Each structure stands twice: as structure tokens, then as C-alpha cells.
Amino acid sequence: MQANLAKREPEMLARWLEQDIYGQIQQATAGRPKFWFVDGPPYANGDIHLGHAVNKTLKDMIVKAARLDGFDAAFVPGWDCHGLPIELQVEKKFGKVGVKIDAQTFREKCREYAGEQVAKQREGFKRLGVIADWDRPYLTMRPAYEAEQLRVLAQIVDNGHVVRGFKPVHWCLDCGSSLAEAEVEYQDKQSNAIDVKFAAADAADLASRFGVADAAGAAFVIWTTTPWTLPANQAIAANAELDYALVDFATAGRVIIAAELVEATAKRWGDSATVLATAKGAALEGAKAQHPFAERVVPVVLGEHVTLDAGTGLVHTAPAHGVEDYTVGKQYGLPVDNPVGSNGVFIDGTPLVAGQHVRKAEEPIIEALQASGALVHLAKITHSYPHCWRHKTPLIFRATPQWFVSMDKEGLRAGALKAIAKTDWIPDWGENRIHDMIAGRPDWCISRQRYWGVPLAIFVDRQTQELHPDTSALMRRVADQVEANGLEAWFGSTPADWGVDEAQYEKGTDTLDVWFDSGVAHQCVFKSMIPEALDADGLAPQADIYLEGSDQHRGWFHSSLLTSVAMRGRSPYKQVLTHGFTVDEQGRKMSKSLGNGIEPQEIMKTLGADVLRLWVASSDYSGEITLSKTLLQRIAEAYRRIRNTARYILGSLKDFDPEEDLAAPEQLVSIDQWMIHRCQITQDQIKEWYGDREFWKVAFEIHAFCNSDLGGLYLDILKDRLYTLPKASPARRSAQTALLHIAEALVRWIAPILSYTADEIWGMLPGDRSEPVFAQPWYVFPAVPATHVDWTLLQALRESVKKQLETLRAGAQIGSGLNAHVTIYTDGVAAQMLETVGPELRFWFITSGAELAPLANKPAEAVPTTVGAATLYSVAQPSTDPKCERCWHQRPDVGVHAAHPTLCGRCVSNVDGPGETRQFV
């Protein structure tokens, strides 16, 4: 085995691709039980980064481990190819649709760009050692995938989940489109926070509600951080259970606010207050107030969303600009008047700010409120606010006619929550996270006002705005044409082309949310790429596992769950694994601005992909995943220990032919039997950890086994037998037999993690290696006889002796253990066991001599070793015997044989005689 991973891995990868190693694996594992894995598609834009490397490597390890468990596990990689980021890149180069380019050409350019990005990322994933069907990935822009997506939507329509609504959605002014929940991130934003008076429209009515004689001049005071939404105000919301006070403020005048907030509000305003009367919020329902600048009287309504956390306890309500506002407005029949156009500009007729952009509208609104005396207080606050995940700009809530997947109309929310409970979540906190998200989420807006995407292929009645009665059938017809002729089969058509009356129905122009694109992979991947996996009804099997980053509880896991439950009433996955994000050793997110980022390409060029993979495997992915150059060096050292162990074993097997030389289990030397048994126990543990997806435990155990069990014990002891015994002697063949069994297991253990290294080892092992290592199941060890040697006691005794030898070495009394002689003082059962091992004890301690003596004879300097009920004593001292030039042992019989004056007795036998025999060590 050669070093220099960074140079040799690309050569190995080229061989894999040339020989179609993925095809070989699938052929070799055909007929096994199926393990179904669906690859969450990365977005086709830009080079792969460290997060990609973590994600794809974990997936690759899971699929390879599944094959160890005896499964046929396909890995069809995928890419998410539609959506705004690609549109933006194409716009930069070719201009906006309708200005410099037509829609059809624009879509063609988007498709070309996405294809280029897929090709670029694919090379990066291959280099990681991820073995997948790279020549046949699934792409959400492939006609077969797009067509099946429409068929899934048709089924969801059939099941009654799709509804039209004019309700507020997150709207990005830069995208010019609504956003899905997963496209929203929260950042701090500085906003104008204002307290505004809404004068009571009927003072006598208000007085009666508070039980006072006079309420003249009173006003309801609301508090808001979005002054630009005031033109759309339709009500003031109170909480039925809260107490509200009619208060005289020295400066602000007579106002109504929550009674519990009077003191805090007076302090915030810098004013003094006198409470005149109180009343429950329920008593204020239906009271009327004058809008501060619109010619509109608005009612007081009741809503449970009103709290005392901030403000005045009275909430400005604009149903067109907030989900809670919309919900309470629907209960009271309030108008959903949206004065903001799709470009963020107030429409004609809007009071004060018609023709102005929402980002510039607050100043004239505040000035008008000040001029009229309606502004009580103005302050700047910093608070968490929704932003576009692409543009990093603040969003607005804007009511628009959109298409939604209803969460409750046909019980989708309840069905999804039941499906969550039936799914295995790793880590287990993932269940609560997605449960809470599903339980509290609004309806899913699936329509987008974009060009590059799968069309929302519907026809809507021009008068009633209802779907065409044959919507699902029409959608399936569109799907068939899209599969045959691409998206232009829809975009380039008219209603008449589908047999639809154009006078009555208009053709939809929206595209589907890209989260719907990837969210239906549970069906579309199988239909477009693995059709033989579909059942008699054309439905895909449930995936054994989904794996993505922890942000996908609100993204891909979320959309996949909803589409699957809406389509067929069950979860798309049996198990969901989430991993954290990469941070530096100080816990900081990696970024170019901080200069702490480490790109996977850099790691692979310097240390190799297998070192990167070992880092991924060694990391507890349940939280943040730490990486630094110092940590990578430690990982590289661990890798070298594993590699050097394998290299030593391979070197020891060069003259070993399993067909001729393999020893039967009962013929093995006792220590070889014991080590095979230990290897079996280790494999059982590793198998369990792979199954539990605890890869960091697997990586640690493999390293520990190579470092301690093999390098620090067995291989060290074995050197004498391998190097000094006759080539074909039974004891040497016993050692090689054990090493072959160990190597057969070890190469399988590391295959999911150190894929390049495992493949290299596999090709160098003796025996038939025509099938790839990645197609192999767990190694089946031979049944070895039980040993009567107490290896636990011997291990403890060996550690004690090693310490004594180190003391002698430090004192320059010996150079190595072979310059020493050990005496063990014991009696009883321990003495009987050690007497059985007898003269072979010296090979266990790797000393030139080892003898037993009665416990009663132990000298004062003897070192005790206690194991269970037994206490033994040992003394190591320099040997005075001459040194054999062949085995380097210092033995009293060196020079006894005249023909070999420089050899010890056993070496003479090994050179000229029948050779020594070994039974235990």
C-alpha cells in the first residue's frame, strides 16, 4: 500500500468510473432485500462546500452500511433545478423576461445553466468517494420528473387539499413573489415603533361600556412596528379576558389601553396617568373608532393573539398584512383590502401614500400622524423580523390570490402529526421540532409568480375563481404531454388546446413552489428512475431513511411529509436523520468574512478524501460539527494508524494462499483463536453502531482496535512467529490465517468510511476479489474453540511488565524487552493456567525469558497485579544470556550447536530441523 492519498485517489476514482463500479455493485447485490434511500437534492448552483461534503458522505456511509447488512441499496443522486436563484443568474447574463428575452428562451437558458451546475457539483461529489448512479441522476427539471410531479398534484387535488385563497403570505419585494416558510429566515431589524390614537367614534357608547358618565375625547391607542400597514387597517383587536382602562394622561389625553400596562406605558411615554375606569375586553367588542387618516370607521374585535408582551394591549389589525389579522378578520367578516402591488408600491387611491414604495412610505405616514395629533409616541426598536433567505432583505405580509394546500380542510394536519409519531427520528428531538412546526403552521402556499418552474397546470373560472371541474384529469393530460414534449407543452398552449372553453376559463400562469418540486421526490424519483420499484397502483415504496441538515425540518422533511400524506395518507420515510452545521473550533459559523472557512476541495488536495470522510464519521453530527486544521491533522494521524495496520497485515499475507494454506479453526494457536473471537465481538458492536447511525462510535472503535488490540498487542506479539518460523510451519500459517480473517473483517468495517483505502486493501488481499468490497456483506468468522487461557489476566500482567521494562529502558539497563527476563510469582489457579502456557510466556511479554516461581518466593521489589480475586507479582530484570543473531532473543543455548554457533536452539530447529511448535502464543 502506498501513501499520498491526494495523488492516488483520483487515479482510483478514474478506475471506478471506467469499470462502472456502481453497476458492478448493483449487479452483485441484485436479488437481496431492498433498502430504499431517497437523496435530498442539493440546489444546482455553485461549487460544493463543506456542508455538501458532510451531507453526501453521511448518505454514502448509510447506503454502504446497508449493503453490509445484506441489502440491495441503490443510490440515485439528485438535484433541485428550478427556482429563483437560477433565474437570477440567467437574468444577470441575458436580462429580464419581456425586456431582452422571451419566456421560452429564458427557460431554455435556465435549463442550460442548471445542467452546467449539476455537472460541476457531480465531479465534486464523485471526488469525495461517494459511489452512486452518477450517469443517471434524477433532476427535478427532467420531463419525466416534472410530469410525475403534476400527477402527484392531481392526486392531491382529487383528495381535496388544494384551495384558492386571498390571504396574506410572505412576499419578497426583490423576488417579486410569495415565499414558502422554508424560504424565510429571521434576522434583527431596526423598525419604527409607534403608538397611535384611533379616536372613539361614539363617546356615549364608549362611556356606557366603561360605566362612566363621560368618555368625550377618548381614543384607543394601538402600538405597531409596521407603520406602512396602517393604510390597510380594518379593526382594533383586544383580548376578551384582559382588563382595559380608560385613562387620563397628562400629555397624551384620554385613552384606552390594557389596565396592566398603564404604569409601563406611562413610563415609556414619559407621562403621568390617572385611571378613570376599567372594563373587560369582551365589553369593548363592537365599539367603533375612527381611522387616524383614512375615511373609515373600524370596529373593536376580539382575538386570543392579543397579549401583554409589548405595546398597549390593543392590536392594529390589517387582514391583508398578517396571518393573525387575517384569521380574526375572517371571523368578523372584515375586508381583506391589500393596497400594496406586487412591486411593493401602494396602489392608486391609497390614503397618504398612493404611488409610494412601502420602504419609503413610513416617513409620510408618521408625519401625517404627528400633524393630526394621532401620534402619541415614536421610538426605534431592534427586533427579530422575517427576511428573504436569498436576498437577506425584510419581507412583507401581503394578501394576494394564491393557491394553497389546506392544512385542515381534509385533515392534512392531523394526518401529518400521526405520521410523525410513527417515524423514527435521529436525533430524537427532531420529532418535537417538526411536530410543533406542523401543528402551528398556516396553509401551504404552493403558487409562485415565476418563469422557471413546473407549471401550476390549472384552469380557473373567470367569474367564480373556482377550479375547472375536470382539473385532475386535465392535469394528468398535461403531465403526459410534458413527459413527451417538455414544459413548453403547457406554457406554449391555450385553453382550447386542452378542450377548455377560453371564454369561461383562464389558464393558470403560476409555477409550483420549488419545495413542492423536491417534496414529491418520494414518488417522482421512483417513477422516473426506478419504475420497477412501483407497486401495482403505480405508487413508490416508503423510503427507509431521509437524511439532511437540521434546517430541513422546515424544508425538505416538511414538504415531503405534507405531499406524501396529502397524496397517500402516510409518511414518505420510516426514519429521518438530521445533522448539524460546520463551525470552527471556537464554535463560530464558517464564513469567508471571518476567514475561517475550509473548503472540501482544499482538504482533498492536501490530505485526501478519506481523511475528510474519517472526519465526518468521527463527528457527532447531532449538534454542530467542529472543524479546524489542527483537528484535521489529528484525524490524519488516526487515518495513518488504520492504514499502517492494514499495510502490515497485507505484508504478512504476501506468501499466503488461502486455497492451500488456510488453517482449520481447531488447528489455530490459542492466541489466534482468541483474537478472531475478539474481532467477532468488535464486529458485532460495529454492526450495531452502523445500524444506529452512530458513525463516530464506529470510527473510534476501528481506530482503537487497530491501535490497541492489533498494533499495541497482537501484531507486536505476532512478529516473532511471522519472521522466525519456517515459511510453511503450522504456527506461522495459523498466524496468517488469523490475519486473513481479521483483514476480511477490517476491510468491510472501513468500507463505508474509508472507501478509497478499503478498495485498495480489497484488491491486495489474497483470494477472489472480483466483486467490489462495497457489495460484500458482513464477514462470517469461523467458529473457533473456546480457549482455557485467561487472556484478561495475561493482559493485565503484560501491562505491569511493560511498565517495568520501560523503567529499565529509561535507566539504560536494557534497549528493548528482548534484553530482559521476567519472573512471575503466583500459585493456585493462576499458576496452573500460566504453567499450561509455560515456555511460550516469553513471547507474550516479548522478552527473552519468562519463568514462574512460587508466590512465597517473591522479593520485596516484586510488582503486584490484581485481576479479580487473583494477585500476581512480577519482576523484570536485564538478561545476562548471549544474544541470538537471528531472533535477537538472549538465550542460554546460543552457541550450543556447533554448526550454528550464533543461533539459539529454536532457531537451529527452525533453520535446519523440523521447526518449533507453538500451542498458545
CSV table of N, CA and C in Angstrom, one decimal, residues 195-203 206-207 210 214-222 236 244-249 252-258 269 276 284 287-292 300 312 314 372-376:
chain,number,residue,atom,x,y,z
A,195,ASP,N,-47.0,54.5,18.8
A,195,ASP,CA,-48.3,54.4,19.5
A,195,ASP,C,-49.2,55.4,18.8
A,196,VAL,N,-50.4,54.9,18.3
A,196,VAL,CA,-51.3,55.8,17.5
A,196,VAL,C,-52.7,55.8,18.1
A,197,LYS,N,-53.3,57.0,18.1
A,197,LYS,CA,-54.6,57.1,18.6
A,197,LYS,C,-55.6,56.8,17.5
A,198,PHE,N,-56.6,56.0,17.8
A,198,PHE,CA,-57.8,55.9,17.0
A,198,PHE,C,-59.0,56.4,17.8
A,199,ALA,N,-59.4,57.6,17.5
A,199,ALA,CA,-60.5,58.3,18.3
A,199,ALA,C,-61.8,57.5,18.3
A,200,ALA,N,-62.3,57.4,19.5
A,200,ALA,CA,-63.6,56.7,19.7
A,200,ALA,C,-64.7,57.4,18.8
A,201,ALA,N,-65.4,56.7,18.0
A,201,ALA,CA,-66.4,57.3,17.1
A,201,ALA,C,-67.7,57.6,17.8
A,202,ASP,N,-67.9,57.0,18.9
A,202,ASP,CA,-69.2,57.2,19.7
A,202,ASP,C,-68.8,57.3,21.2
A,203,ALA,N,-68.6,58.5,21.7
A,203,ALA,CA,-68.2,58.7,23.1
A,203,ALA,C,-69.3,58.2,24.0
A,206,LEU,N,-69.0,54.4,24.3
A,206,LEU,CA,-67.8,54.0,25.0
A,206,LEU,C,-68.0,54.2,26.5
A,207,ALA,N,-68.7,55.4,26.9
A,207,ALA,CA,-68.9,55.6,28.3
A,207,ALA,C,-69.7,54.5,28.9
A,210,PHE,N,-67.7,51.5,29.7
A,210,PHE,CA,-66.9,51.6,30.9
A,210,PHE,C,-67.7,51.9,32.2
A,214,ASP,N,-69.0,60.1,31.2
A,214,ASP,CA,-68.5,60.8,30.1
A,214,ASP,C,-67.2,60.2,29.6
A,215,ALA,N,-67.1,60.0,28.3
A,215,ALA,CA,-65.8,59.5,27.7
A,215,ALA,C,-65.4,60.4,26.5
A,216,ALA,N,-65.8,61.6,26.6
A,216,ALA,CA,-65.6,62.5,25.5
A,216,ALA,C,-64.1,62.6,25.2
A,217,GLY,N,-63.7,62.6,24.0
A,217,GLY,CA,-62.3,62.8,23.6
A,217,GLY,C,-61.4,61.6,23.7
A,218,ALA,N,-62.0,60.5,24.1
A,218,ALA,CA,-61.2,59.3,24.3
A,218,ALA,C,-60.8,58.7,23.0
A,219,ALA,N,-59.7,58.0,23.1
A,219,ALA,CA,-59.1,57.3,21.9
A,219,ALA,C,-58.5,56.0,22.2
A,220,PHE,N,-58.7,55.0,21.4
A,220,PHE,CA,-58.0,53.7,21.5
A,220,PHE,C,-56.6,53.9,21.0
A,221,VAL,N,-55.6,53.4,21.8
A,221,VAL,CA,-54.2,53.5,21.3
A,221,VAL,C,-53.6,52.2,21.0
A,222,ILE,N,-53.2,52.1,19.7
A,222,ILE,CA,-52.5,50.8,19.3
A,222,ILE,C,-51.0,51.1,19.2
A,236,ILE,N,-59.4,47.2,15.4
A,236,ILE,CA,-58.5,47.1,16.5
A,236,ILE,C,-58.9,45.9,17.3
A,244,TYR,N,-59.2,46.4,30.5
A,244,TYR,CA,-58.8,47.6,29.8
A,244,TYR,C,-59.2,48.9,30.6
A,245,ALA,N,-58.3,49.9,30.6
A,245,ALA,CA,-58.6,51.1,31.4
A,245,ALA,C,-58.8,52.3,30.6
A,246,LEU,N,-59.8,53.1,31.0
A,246,LEU,CA,-60.0,54.4,30.5
A,246,LEU,C,-59.1,55.3,31.3
A,247,VAL,N,-58.1,56.0,30.7
A,247,VAL,CA,-57.0,56.6,31.4
A,247,VAL,C,-56.9,58.1,30.9
A,248,ASP,N,-56.7,59.0,31.9
A,248,ASP,CA,-56.4,60.4,31.6
A,248,ASP,C,-54.8,60.5,31.7
A,249,PHE,N,-54.2,60.8,30.6
A,249,PHE,CA,-52.7,61.1,30.7
A,249,PHE,C,-52.6,62.6,30.6
A,252,ALA,N,-50.8,62.9,26.8
A,252,ALA,CA,-51.5,62.1,25.8
A,252,ALA,C,-53.0,62.3,25.7
A,253,GLY,N,-53.6,62.7,26.8
A,253,GLY,CA,-55.0,62.9,26.9
A,253,GLY,C,-55.7,61.6,27.3
A,254,ARG,N,-57.0,61.5,27.0
A,254,ARG,CA,-57.8,60.4,27.5
A,254,ARG,C,-57.7,59.2,26.5
A,255,VAL,N,-57.3,58.1,26.9
A,255,VAL,CA,-57.0,57.0,26.0
A,255,VAL,C,-57.5,55.7,26.7
A,256,ILE,N,-57.6,54.6,25.9
A,256,ILE,CA,-57.9,53.3,26.4
A,256,ILE,C,-56.7,52.4,26.0
A,257,ILE,N,-56.2,51.8,27.1
A,257,ILE,CA,-55.1,50.8,26.9
A,257,ILE,C,-55.3,49.7,27.9
A,258,ALA,N,-54.6,48.6,27.9
A,258,ALA,CA,-54.7,47.5,28.8
A,258,ALA,C,-54.3,48.0,30.2
A,269,TRP,N,-43.9,56.5,27.8
A,269,TRP,CA,-44.2,57.8,27.1
A,269,TRP,C,-43.7,59.0,27.9
A,276,LEU,N,-59.5,56.2,35.1
A,276,LEU,CA,-60.9,56.6,35.4
A,276,LEU,C,-61.8,55.4,35.6
A,284,LEU,N,-65.7,45.6,25.2
A,284,LEU,CA,-65.4,46.6,24.2
A,284,LEU,C,-65.7,46.1,22.8
A,287,ALA,N,-67.2,48.2,19.7
A,287,ALA,CA,-67.0,49.6,19.8
A,287,ALA,C,-66.4,50.1,18.5
A,288,LYS,N,-66.7,51.4,18.2
A,288,LYS,CA,-66.2,51.9,16.9
A,288,LYS,C,-65.1,53.0,17.1
A,289,ALA,N,-64.2,53.0,16.2
A,289,ALA,CA,-63.1,54.0,16.3
A,289,ALA,C,-62.8,54.6,14.9
A,290,GLN,N,-62.4,55.8,14.8
A,290,GLN,CA,-62.1,56.5,13.6
A,290,GLN,C,-60.6,56.2,13.2
A,291,HIS,N,-60.4,55.7,12.0
A,291,HIS,CA,-59.1,55.5,11.4
A,291,HIS,C,-58.4,56.9,11.5
A,292,PRO,N,-57.1,56.9,11.8
A,292,PRO,CA,-56.4,58.2,12.0
A,292,PRO,C,-56.2,59.0,10.8
A,300,VAL,N,-63.9,47.4,17.1
A,300,VAL,CA,-63.0,46.7,18.1
A,300,VAL,C,-63.4,45.2,18.0
A,312,THR,N,-49.6,48.2,23.9
A,312,THR,CA,-50.7,48.7,24.7
A,312,THR,C,-51.8,47.7,25.0
A,314,LEU,N,-53.7,46.6,22.8
A,314,LEU,CA,-54.7,46.8,21.6
A,314,LEU,C,-53.8,46.7,20.3
A,372,SER,N,-51.7,65.5,12.8
A,372,SER,CA,-53.1,65.4,13.3
A,372,SER,C,-53.2,65.2,14.8
A,373,GLY,N,-52.1,64.9,15.4
A,373,GLY,CA,-52.1,64.7,16.9
A,373,GLY,C,-52.4,63.3,17.2
A,374,ALA,N,-52.4,62.4,16.2
A,374,ALA,CA,-52.7,60.9,16.5
A,374,ALA,C,-51.5,60.2,16.9
A,375,LEU,N,-50.3,60.7,16.7
A,375,LEU,CA,-49.1,60.0,17.1
A,375,LEU,C,-48.8,60.4,18.6
A,376,VAL,N,-48.8,59.3,19.4
A,376,VAL,CA,-48.6,59.5,20.8
A,376,VAL,C,-47.1,59.4,21.2
